[in-house]
XYZ file of C-alpha atoms in Angstrom:
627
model
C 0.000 0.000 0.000
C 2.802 2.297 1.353
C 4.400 1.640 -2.982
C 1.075 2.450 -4.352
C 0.902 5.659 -2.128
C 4.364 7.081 -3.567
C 3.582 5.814 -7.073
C 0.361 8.453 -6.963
C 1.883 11.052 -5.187
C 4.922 11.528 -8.018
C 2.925 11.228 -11.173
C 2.762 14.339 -13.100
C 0.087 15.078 -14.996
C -0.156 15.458 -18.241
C -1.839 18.695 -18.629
C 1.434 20.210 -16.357
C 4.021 18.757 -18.843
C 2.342 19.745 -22.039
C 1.146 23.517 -23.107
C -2.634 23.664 -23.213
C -3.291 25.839 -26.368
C -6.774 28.244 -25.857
C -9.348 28.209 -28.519
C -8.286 31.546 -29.656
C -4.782 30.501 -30.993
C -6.259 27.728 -32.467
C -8.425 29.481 -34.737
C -5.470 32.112 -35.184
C -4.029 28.702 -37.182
C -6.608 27.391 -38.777
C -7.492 30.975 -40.066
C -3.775 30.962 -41.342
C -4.363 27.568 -43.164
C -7.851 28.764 -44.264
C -5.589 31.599 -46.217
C -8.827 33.985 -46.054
C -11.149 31.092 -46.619
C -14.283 30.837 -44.374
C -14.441 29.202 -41.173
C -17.585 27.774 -41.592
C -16.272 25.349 -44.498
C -14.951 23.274 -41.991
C -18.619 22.702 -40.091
C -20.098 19.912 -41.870
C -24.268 19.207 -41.595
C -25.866 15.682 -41.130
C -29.148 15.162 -43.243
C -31.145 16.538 -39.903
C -29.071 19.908 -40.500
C -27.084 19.152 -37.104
C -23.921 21.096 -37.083
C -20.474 19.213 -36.927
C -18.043 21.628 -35.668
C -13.703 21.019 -35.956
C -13.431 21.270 -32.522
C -15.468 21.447 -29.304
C -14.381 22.267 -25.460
C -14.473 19.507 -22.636
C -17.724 18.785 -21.064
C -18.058 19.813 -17.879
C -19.673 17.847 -15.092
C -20.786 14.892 -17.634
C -21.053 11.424 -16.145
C -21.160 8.116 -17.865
C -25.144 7.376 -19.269
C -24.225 4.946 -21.610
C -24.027 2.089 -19.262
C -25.188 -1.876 -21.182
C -27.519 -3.777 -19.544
C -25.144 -5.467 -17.916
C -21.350 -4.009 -17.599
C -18.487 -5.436 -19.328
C -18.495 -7.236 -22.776
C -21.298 -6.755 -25.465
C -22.572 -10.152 -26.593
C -20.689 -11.256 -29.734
C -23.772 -13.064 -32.199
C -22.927 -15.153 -35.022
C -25.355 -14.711 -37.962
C -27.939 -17.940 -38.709
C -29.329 -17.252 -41.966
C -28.830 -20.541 -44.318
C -32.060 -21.750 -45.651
C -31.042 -25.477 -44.947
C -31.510 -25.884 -41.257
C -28.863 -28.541 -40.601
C -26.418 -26.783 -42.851
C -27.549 -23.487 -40.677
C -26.747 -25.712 -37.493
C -23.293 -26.456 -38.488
C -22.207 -23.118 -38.807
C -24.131 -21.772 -35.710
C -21.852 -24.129 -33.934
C -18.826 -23.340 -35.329
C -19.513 -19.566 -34.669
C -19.809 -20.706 -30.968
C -16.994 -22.439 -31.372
C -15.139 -20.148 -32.821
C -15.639 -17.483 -30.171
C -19.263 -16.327 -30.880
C -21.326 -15.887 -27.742
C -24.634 -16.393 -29.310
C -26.951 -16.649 -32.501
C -28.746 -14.285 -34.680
C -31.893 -16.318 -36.194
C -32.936 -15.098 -39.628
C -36.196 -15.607 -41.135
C -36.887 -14.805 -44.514
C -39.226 -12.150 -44.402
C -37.379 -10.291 -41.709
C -35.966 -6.944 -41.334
C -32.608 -8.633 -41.705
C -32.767 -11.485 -44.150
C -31.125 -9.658 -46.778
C -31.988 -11.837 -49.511
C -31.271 -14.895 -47.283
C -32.822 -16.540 -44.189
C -34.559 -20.111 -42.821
C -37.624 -20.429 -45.100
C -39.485 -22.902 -42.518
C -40.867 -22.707 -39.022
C -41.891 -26.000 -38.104
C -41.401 -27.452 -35.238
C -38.353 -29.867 -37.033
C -36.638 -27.386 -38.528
C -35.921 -25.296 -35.294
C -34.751 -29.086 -33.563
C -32.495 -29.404 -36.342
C -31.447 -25.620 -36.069
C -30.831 -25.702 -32.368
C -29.672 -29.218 -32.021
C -26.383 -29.146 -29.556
C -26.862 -25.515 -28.531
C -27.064 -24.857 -24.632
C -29.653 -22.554 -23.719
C -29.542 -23.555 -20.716
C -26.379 -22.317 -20.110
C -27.492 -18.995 -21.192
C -26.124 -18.731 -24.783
C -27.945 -15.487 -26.119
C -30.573 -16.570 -28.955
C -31.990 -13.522 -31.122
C -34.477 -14.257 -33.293
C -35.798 -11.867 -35.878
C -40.064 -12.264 -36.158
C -41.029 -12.275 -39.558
C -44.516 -12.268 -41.362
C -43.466 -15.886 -43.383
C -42.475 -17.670 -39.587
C -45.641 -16.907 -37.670
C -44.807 -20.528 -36.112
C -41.244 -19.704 -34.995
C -42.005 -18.550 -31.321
C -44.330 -21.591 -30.517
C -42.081 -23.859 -32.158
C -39.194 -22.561 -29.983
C -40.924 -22.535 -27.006
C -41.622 -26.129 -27.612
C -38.263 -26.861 -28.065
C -37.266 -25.606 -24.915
C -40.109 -27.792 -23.017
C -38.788 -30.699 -24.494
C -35.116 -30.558 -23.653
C -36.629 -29.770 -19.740
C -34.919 -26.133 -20.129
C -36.420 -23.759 -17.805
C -37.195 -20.739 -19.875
C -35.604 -18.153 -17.259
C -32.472 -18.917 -17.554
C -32.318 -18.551 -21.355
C -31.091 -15.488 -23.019
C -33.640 -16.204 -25.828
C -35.206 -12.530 -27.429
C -38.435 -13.739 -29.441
C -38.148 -10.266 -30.930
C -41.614 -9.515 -31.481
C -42.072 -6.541 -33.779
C -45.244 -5.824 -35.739
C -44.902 -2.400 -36.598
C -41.093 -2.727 -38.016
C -42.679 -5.421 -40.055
C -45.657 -3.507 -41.037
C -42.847 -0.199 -42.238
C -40.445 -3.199 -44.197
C -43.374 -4.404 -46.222
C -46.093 -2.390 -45.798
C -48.756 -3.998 -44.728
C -50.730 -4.866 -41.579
C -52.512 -7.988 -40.900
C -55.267 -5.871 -39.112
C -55.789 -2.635 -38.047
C -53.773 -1.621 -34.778
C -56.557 -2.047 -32.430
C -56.912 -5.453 -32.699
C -53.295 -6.152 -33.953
C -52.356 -4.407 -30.205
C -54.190 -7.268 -28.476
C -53.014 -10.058 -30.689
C -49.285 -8.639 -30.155
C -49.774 -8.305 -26.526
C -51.260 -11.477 -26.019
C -47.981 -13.102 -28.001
C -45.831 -11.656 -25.431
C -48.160 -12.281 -22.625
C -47.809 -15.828 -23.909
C -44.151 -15.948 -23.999
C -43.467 -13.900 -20.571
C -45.805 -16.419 -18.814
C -44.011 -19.472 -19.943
C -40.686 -17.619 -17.651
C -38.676 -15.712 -20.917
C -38.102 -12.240 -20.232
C -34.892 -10.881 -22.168
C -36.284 -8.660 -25.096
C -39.630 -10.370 -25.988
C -40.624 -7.242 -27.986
C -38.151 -5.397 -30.088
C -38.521 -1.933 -31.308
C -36.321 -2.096 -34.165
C -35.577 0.734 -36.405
C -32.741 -0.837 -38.534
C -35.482 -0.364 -41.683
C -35.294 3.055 -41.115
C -31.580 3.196 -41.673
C -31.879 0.729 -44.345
C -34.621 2.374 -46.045
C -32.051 5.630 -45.956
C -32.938 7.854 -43.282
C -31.689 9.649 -40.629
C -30.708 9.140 -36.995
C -32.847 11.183 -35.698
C -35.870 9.483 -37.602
C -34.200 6.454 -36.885
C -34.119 7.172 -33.022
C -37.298 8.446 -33.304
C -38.748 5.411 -34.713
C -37.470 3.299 -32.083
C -39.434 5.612 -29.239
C -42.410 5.528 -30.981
C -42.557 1.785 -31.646
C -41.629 1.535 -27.697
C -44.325 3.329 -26.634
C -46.509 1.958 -28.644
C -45.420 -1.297 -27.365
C -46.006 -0.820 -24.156
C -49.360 1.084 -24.151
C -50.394 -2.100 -25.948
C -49.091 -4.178 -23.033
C -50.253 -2.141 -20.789
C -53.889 -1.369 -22.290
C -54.067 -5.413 -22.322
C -53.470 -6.283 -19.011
C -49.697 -5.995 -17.948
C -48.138 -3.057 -15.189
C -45.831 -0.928 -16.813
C -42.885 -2.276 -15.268
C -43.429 -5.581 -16.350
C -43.921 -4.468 -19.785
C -40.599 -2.143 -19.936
C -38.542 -4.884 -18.618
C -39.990 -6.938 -21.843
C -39.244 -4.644 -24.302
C -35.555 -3.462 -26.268
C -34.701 -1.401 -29.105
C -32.388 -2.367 -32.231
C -30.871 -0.014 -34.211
C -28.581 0.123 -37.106
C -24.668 0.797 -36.652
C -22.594 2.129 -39.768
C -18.916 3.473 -40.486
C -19.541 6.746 -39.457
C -17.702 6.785 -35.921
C -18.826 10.170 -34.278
C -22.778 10.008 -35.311
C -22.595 6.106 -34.535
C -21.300 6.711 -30.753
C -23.579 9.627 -30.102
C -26.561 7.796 -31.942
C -26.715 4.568 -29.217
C -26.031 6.801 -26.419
C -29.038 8.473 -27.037
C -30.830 5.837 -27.776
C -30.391 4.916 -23.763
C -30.826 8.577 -22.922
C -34.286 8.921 -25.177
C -35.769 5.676 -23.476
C -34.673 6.797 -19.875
C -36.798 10.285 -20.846
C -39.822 7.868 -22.109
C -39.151 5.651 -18.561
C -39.779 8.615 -16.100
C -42.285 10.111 -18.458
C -44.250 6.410 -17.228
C -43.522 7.264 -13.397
C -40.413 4.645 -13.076
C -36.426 5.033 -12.442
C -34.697 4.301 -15.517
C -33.020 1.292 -15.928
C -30.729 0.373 -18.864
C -32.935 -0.744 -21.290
C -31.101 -3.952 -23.774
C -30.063 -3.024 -27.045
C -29.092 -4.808 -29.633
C -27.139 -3.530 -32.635
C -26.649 -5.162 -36.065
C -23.866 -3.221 -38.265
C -25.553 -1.179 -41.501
C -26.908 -3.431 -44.639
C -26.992 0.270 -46.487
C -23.396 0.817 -46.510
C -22.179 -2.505 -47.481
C -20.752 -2.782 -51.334
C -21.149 -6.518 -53.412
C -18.290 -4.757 -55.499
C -14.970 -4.691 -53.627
C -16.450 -6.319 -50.857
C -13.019 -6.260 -48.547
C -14.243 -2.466 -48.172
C -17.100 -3.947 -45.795
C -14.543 -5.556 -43.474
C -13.337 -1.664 -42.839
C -16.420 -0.413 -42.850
C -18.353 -3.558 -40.449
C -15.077 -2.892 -37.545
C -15.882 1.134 -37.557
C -19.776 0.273 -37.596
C -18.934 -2.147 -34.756
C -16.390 0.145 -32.527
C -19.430 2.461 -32.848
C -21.744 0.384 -31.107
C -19.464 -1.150 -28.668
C -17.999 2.444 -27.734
C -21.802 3.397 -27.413
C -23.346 0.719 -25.125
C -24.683 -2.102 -26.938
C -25.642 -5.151 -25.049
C -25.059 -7.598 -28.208
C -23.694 -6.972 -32.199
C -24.445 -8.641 -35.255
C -21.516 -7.907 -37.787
C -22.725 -8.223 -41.330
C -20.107 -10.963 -43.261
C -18.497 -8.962 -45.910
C -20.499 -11.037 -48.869
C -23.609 -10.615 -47.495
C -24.196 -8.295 -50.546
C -23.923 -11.605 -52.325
C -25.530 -14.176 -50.902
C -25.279 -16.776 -47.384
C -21.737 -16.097 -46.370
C -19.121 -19.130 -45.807
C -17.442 -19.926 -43.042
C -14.163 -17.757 -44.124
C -16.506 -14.589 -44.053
C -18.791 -15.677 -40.748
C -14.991 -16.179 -39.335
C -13.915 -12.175 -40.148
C -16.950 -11.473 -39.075
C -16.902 -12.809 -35.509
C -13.065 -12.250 -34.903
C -13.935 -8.219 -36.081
C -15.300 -8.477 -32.476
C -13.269 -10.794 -30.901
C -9.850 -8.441 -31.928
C -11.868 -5.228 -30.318
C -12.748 -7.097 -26.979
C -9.751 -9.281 -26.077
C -6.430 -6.795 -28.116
C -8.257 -2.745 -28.035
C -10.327 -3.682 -24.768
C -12.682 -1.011 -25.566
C -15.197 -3.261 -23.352
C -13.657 -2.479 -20.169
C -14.573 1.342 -20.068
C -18.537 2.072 -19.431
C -19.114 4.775 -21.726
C -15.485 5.838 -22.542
C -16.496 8.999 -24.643
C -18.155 10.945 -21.026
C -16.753 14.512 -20.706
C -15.522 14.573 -24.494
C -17.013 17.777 -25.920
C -17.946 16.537 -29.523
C -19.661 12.850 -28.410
C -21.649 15.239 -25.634
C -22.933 17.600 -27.585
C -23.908 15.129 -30.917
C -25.701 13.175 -28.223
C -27.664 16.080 -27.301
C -28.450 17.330 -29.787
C -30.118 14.061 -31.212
C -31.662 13.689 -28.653
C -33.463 17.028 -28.682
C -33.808 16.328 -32.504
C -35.140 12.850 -31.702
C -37.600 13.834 -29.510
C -39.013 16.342 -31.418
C -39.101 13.977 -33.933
C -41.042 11.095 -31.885
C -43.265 14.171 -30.734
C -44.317 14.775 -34.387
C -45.295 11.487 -34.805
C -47.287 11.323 -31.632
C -48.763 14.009 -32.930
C -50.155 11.972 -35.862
C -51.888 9.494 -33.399
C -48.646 7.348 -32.275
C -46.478 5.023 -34.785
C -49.419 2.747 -36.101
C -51.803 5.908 -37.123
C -47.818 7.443 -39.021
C -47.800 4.615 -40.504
C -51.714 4.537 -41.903
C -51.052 8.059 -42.939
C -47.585 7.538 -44.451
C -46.535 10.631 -43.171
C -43.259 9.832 -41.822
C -42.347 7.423 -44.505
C -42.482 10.653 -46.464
C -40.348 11.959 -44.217
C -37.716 9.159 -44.435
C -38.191 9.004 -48.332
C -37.487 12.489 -48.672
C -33.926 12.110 -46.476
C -33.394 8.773 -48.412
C -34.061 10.992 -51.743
C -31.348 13.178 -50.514
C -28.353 10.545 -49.561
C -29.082 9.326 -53.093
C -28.614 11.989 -54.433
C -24.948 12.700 -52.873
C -23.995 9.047 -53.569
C -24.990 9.795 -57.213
C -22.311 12.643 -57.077
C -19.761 10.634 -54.978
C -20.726 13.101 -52.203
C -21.585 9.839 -50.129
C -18.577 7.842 -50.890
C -18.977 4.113 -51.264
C -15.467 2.675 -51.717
C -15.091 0.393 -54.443
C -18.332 1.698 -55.598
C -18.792 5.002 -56.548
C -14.906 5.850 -55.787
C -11.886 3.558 -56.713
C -13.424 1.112 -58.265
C -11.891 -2.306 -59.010
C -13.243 -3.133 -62.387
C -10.996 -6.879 -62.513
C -12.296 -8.159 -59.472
C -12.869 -11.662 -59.399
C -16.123 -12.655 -57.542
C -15.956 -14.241 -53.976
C -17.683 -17.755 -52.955
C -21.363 -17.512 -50.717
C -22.550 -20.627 -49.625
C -25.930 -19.607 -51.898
C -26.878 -16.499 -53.892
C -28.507 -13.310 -52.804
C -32.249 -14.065 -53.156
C -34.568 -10.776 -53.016
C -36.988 -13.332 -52.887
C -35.953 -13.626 -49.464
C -36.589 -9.937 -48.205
C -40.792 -10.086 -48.803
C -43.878 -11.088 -48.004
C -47.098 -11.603 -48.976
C -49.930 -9.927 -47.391
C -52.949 -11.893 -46.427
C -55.889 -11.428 -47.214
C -58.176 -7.922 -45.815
C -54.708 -6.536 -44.299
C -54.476 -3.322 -44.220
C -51.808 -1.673 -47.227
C -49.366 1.322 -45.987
C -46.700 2.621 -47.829
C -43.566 0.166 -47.286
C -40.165 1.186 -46.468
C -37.864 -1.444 -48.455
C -33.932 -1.597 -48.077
C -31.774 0.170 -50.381
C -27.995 -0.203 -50.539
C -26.097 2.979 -51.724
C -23.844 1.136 -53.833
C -26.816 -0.456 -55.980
C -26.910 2.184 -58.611
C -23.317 1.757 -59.308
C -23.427 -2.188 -59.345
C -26.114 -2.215 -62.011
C -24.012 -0.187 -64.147
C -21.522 -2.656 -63.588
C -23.368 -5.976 -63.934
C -24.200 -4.702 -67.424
C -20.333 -4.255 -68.374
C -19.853 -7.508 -67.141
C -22.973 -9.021 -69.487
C -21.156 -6.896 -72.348
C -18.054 -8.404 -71.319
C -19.518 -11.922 -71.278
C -20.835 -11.656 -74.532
C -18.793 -10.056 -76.765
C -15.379 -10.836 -74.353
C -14.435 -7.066 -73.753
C -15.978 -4.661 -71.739
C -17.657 -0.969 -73.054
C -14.192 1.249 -73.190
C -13.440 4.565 -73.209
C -9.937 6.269 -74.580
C -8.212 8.868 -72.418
C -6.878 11.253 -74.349
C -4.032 12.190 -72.618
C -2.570 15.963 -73.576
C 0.461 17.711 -72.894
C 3.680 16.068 -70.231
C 2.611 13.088 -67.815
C 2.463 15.986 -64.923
C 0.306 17.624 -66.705
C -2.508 15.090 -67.568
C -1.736 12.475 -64.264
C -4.295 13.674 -61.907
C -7.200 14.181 -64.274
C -6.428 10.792 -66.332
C -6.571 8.876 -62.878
C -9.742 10.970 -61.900
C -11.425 9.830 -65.342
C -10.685 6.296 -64.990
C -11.931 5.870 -61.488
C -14.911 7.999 -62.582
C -15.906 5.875 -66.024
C -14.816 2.296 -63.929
C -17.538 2.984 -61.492
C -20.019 2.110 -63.944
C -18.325 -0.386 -65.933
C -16.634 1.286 -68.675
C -12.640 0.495 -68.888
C -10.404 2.738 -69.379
C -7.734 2.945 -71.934
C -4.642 5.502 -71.125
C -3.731 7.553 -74.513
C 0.236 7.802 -75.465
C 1.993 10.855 -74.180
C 2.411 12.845 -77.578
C 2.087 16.165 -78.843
C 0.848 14.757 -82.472
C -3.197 14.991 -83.003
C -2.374 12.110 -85.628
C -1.195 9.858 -82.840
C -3.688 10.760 -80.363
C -6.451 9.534 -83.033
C -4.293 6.414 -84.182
C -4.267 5.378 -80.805
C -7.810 5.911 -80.371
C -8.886 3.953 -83.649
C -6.532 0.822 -82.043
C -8.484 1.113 -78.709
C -11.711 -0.111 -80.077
C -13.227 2.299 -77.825
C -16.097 4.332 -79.166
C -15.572 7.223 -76.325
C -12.691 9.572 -75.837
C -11.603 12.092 -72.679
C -9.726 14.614 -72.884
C -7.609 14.970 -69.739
C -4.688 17.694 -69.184
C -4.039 20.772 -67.147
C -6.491 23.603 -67.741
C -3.036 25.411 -68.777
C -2.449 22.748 -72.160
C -6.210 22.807 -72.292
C -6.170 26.412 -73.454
C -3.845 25.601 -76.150
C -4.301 22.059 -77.119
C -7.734 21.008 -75.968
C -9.938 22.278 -79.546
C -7.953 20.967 -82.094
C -7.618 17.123 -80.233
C -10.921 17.053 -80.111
C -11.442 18.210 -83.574
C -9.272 15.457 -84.525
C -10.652 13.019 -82.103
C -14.683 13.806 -83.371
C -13.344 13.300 -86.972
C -12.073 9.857 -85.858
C -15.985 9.217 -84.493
C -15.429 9.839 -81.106
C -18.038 10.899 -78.908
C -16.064 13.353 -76.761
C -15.661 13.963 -72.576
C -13.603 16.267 -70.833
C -11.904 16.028 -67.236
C -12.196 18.669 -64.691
C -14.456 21.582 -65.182
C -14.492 23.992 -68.006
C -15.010 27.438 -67.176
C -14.619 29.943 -69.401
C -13.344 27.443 -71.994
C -16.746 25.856 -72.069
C -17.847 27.031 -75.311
C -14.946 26.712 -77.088
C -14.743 23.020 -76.140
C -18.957 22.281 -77.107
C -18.192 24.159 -80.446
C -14.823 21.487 -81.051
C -17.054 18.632 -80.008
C -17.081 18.067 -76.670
C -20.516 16.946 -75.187
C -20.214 16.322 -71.538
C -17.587 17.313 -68.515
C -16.501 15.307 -65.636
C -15.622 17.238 -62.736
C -16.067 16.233 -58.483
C -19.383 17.372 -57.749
C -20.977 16.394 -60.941
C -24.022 14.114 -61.408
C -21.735 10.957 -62.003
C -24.414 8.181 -61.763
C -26.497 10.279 -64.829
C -23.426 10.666 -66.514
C -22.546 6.926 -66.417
C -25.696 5.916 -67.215
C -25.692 7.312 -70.131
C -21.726 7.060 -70.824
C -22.221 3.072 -70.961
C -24.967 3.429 -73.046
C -22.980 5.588 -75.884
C -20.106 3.138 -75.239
C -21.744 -0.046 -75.860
């Protein structure tokens, strides 16, 4: 003790040994670096118009809130989504085996199949898919409800009876979720007033028979998928909660009862700051809704699942990168358990190579960065504090409005806030389209020789619907979107063109003036044209308009860019693409053309390539011409 006394009393802190620079000289700096430029270029907006400042002071007097369920590690699931339920049973073990600590159950139909998913419900295909698993030693078992496995619950339930498992020490979430089902696909069996009672009867059912960890879900990954916000997404979540449990409540249950059987699911992506700040209000939000019901708070379980809208099916390594920020997100934020997305999921049932990245993503972050051992390591830091308030005042306001409508199921009727999320989801498709919203491997630096990776089966979009029976009620669905789709169609038909006639749509840069002086735009151009599907063919470095078009003719590319320094542009840009139109090109030019602009149309140049420019229209129509 007397060691540990002296070790204390001579450390020096930090803040003594280094020079603690004010705000002021900082932005003396920056404005040096800005060289006159504004200050406010540096303040980025999300698509709910918060503000993202450079740099924020220390919190003061800020706690930790985003405390898990229970402290320590986040459960590590392992993805069970193989149509084939022994096949599915295989891999669910070796996922526990492999350092998983429990199972994601997919259904097709669910918010998460994904094109994949168990297409049966009966009471032998959930023996076969559980057979050798211990619940009863607590393994966590999420299962995603789905409008095409009514069955599933019962026939789980029944498993559990038969192996003599008491049901309360099982970790098993039945996930229960009609209104996330009723946004994927848009429809509801009935209208809420009776689909209340059915729903709270199915989880008075289930919390009788002694399970209690997440029988109802509020789950707002559709939102994210669908493209919107975090604030809608967050807002979602309450709104489905509440709903939830005035439907328990209305039907017979207290309201503690029914909070402790109800979580919330949300969405984690690549983007590290919002991601944080997103689940830590997601346990602030429901602590507001908690005392607004006359209880203490407790912390409510959440399960995260990392985004299905950012992953790419081209370049899909890019979705390892993007699955361990998604996942640091929600670790660093207070999940309770995280799915990781395998990085072929874009393609189809991943194999045992991808489910293996997939669960060691987590498994490096626990047991090598320890970011578990820290409750809520981002307290007192002044950006994660004040993006986590400020979606949570944005949040609120936003599960206020749809109160205002009548409460989720009436939105839903209306399809007012699916109009809301459309219009956000109109938006990020709009800055993917212009590589605003980068998607790597996508929509910047493509790969355009990949070869294709091995799933265990194809993506199915089969998979991701369901029918609606018969006198449901129709509302305006919210279906998943990827924002690399766009891009990928492009490229599936350069492959088909490739296929078929054994070379894909080209297009000839036409490279003007020294190496130095055509290098950056020529590499701009053929990442641009790559992304959807056209190859690009460097141009010789001459000063000869006769060589330029020889070169083109030998390409056996129908489209030509020309790509130089605005500088050689001036003097050399008209009369190559004179030359190059006479040779039947039709005619692009890199980087944008100012003042030359007319000069360029009236030599034969039709469109311009420049950052910021509608790329995905311009591609579209690109591989078209170049066919």
């Amino acid at each position: 003790m007397r060691g540990q006394h002296d070790m204390s009393a001579n450390e020096t802190a930090i803040a003594g040994v280094f020079p603690q620079p004010t705000e002021e000289q900082w932005r003396k700096l920056v404005d040096k670096a800005l060289k006159g430029g504004s200050f406010d270029a540096l303040i980025s907006k999300t698509y709910d118009g918060a503000a993202l400042a450079p740099l924020y002071p220390r919190a003061r007097d800020a706690g930790p809130r985003a405390l898990r369920r229970t402290p320590g590690r986040w459960s590590i699931l392992g993805r069970v989504d193989l149509a084939d339920a022994e096949a599915a049973n295989k891999l669910a073990l070796e996922d526990l085996e492999g350092g998983a600590d429990g199972l994601h159950i997919v259904f097709a139909g669910s918010q998460g199949a994904y094109g994949a998913g168990l297409t049966s419900d009966g009471d032998a295909t959930i023996a076969h898919l559980l057979e050798n698993v211990r619940l009863d030693y607590g393994i966590p078992l999420l299962v995603e409800a789905s409008p095409r496995a009514p069955n599933a619950a019962a026939a789980i339930m029944r498993y559990v009876d038969s192996h003599h498992i008491e049901p309360s020490i099982t970790r098993i979430s039945f996930g229960l979720d009609p209104l996330g089902l009723q946004a994927l696909h848009g429809f509801a069996p009935a209208p809420w007033a009776q689909g209340a009672k059915s729903f709270a009867e199915a989880v008075k059912t289930i919390a009788k028979a002694g399970f209690g960890a997440g029988v109802a879900v509020a789950d707002a990954r559709v939102i994210h998928a669908a493209g919107g916000s975090e604030t809608q997404e967050l807002a979602f979540a309450l709104a489905a909660g509440v709903a939830y449990l005035r439907a328990l409540t209305d039907n017979g249950l207290d309201v503690e009862t029914a909070r402790s059987l109800i979580a919330l699911r949300l969405a984690a992506d690549a983007d590290e700051f919002l991601g944080v700040a997103k689940f830590r209000a997601a346990r602030r939000l429901w602590a507001r809704v908690e005392e607004a019901c006359g209880l203490s708070p407790k912390p409510v379980l959440i399960f995260a699942e990392t985004a299905w809208r950012n992953m790419s099916r081209r370049d899909p390594w890019n979705n390892i990168l993007r699955g361990t920020l998604a996942t640091f997100s929600a670790a660093v934020g207070g999940a309770d358990t995280i799915t990781v997305l395998p990085f072929t999921q874009a393609s189809g049932v991943a194999d045992g190579f991808a489910r293996r990245l997939a669960r060691d993503t987590q498994l490096v972050l626990q047991d090598e960065s320890h970011i578990d051992v820290v409750d809520d390591p981002t307290s007192g830091a002044g950006g994660f504090e004040s993006l986590t308030e400020e979606l949570c005042a944005r949040a609120w306001a936003a599960f206020q409005e749809i109160e205002a409508d009548g409460g989720l199921p009436a939105a839903l009727e209306k399809g007012t806030f699916q109009g809301r999320v459309a219009a956000t989801a109109g938006e990020r498709a709009k800055r993917a389209a212009r590589a605003k919203e980068k998607v790597i491997g996508a929509n910047e630096f493509p790969d355009i020789h990949e070869k294709p990776l091995d799933v265990l089966a194809p993506f199915d979009a089969s998979r991701q619907s369901a029918d609606a029976p018969a006198g449901a009620i129709k509302t305006t669905p919210l279906p998943p979107h990827r924002l690399s789709q766009p891009f990928e169609r492009l490229r599936d038909e350069s492959d088909a063109c490739a296929q078929k006639s054994g070379s894909r749509p080209k297009i000839f840069l036409a490279n003007l003036g020294t190496v130095a002086a055509f290098t950056a735009r020529a590499n701009f151009a053929k990442n641009f044209f790559e992304a959807g599907g056209i190859e690009a063919v460097f141009g010789p470095e001459t000063e000869s308009t006769a060589d330029l078009t020889a070169a083109f003719r030998a390409s056996g590319a129908k489209l030509a860019c020309l790509c130089a320094s605005d500088r050689i542009y001036a003097d050399a840009a008209s009369p190559a693409a004179l030359a190059l139109k006479g040779a039947g090109a039709k005619l692009y030019s890199a980087g944008r053309p100012g003042e030359l602009e007319e000069t360029l149309r009236n030599a034969g140049v039709t469109e311009f390539i420049y950052v910021g420019c509608d790329m995905y229209d311009v591609l579209q129509r690109a591989l078209e011409e170049a066919k």
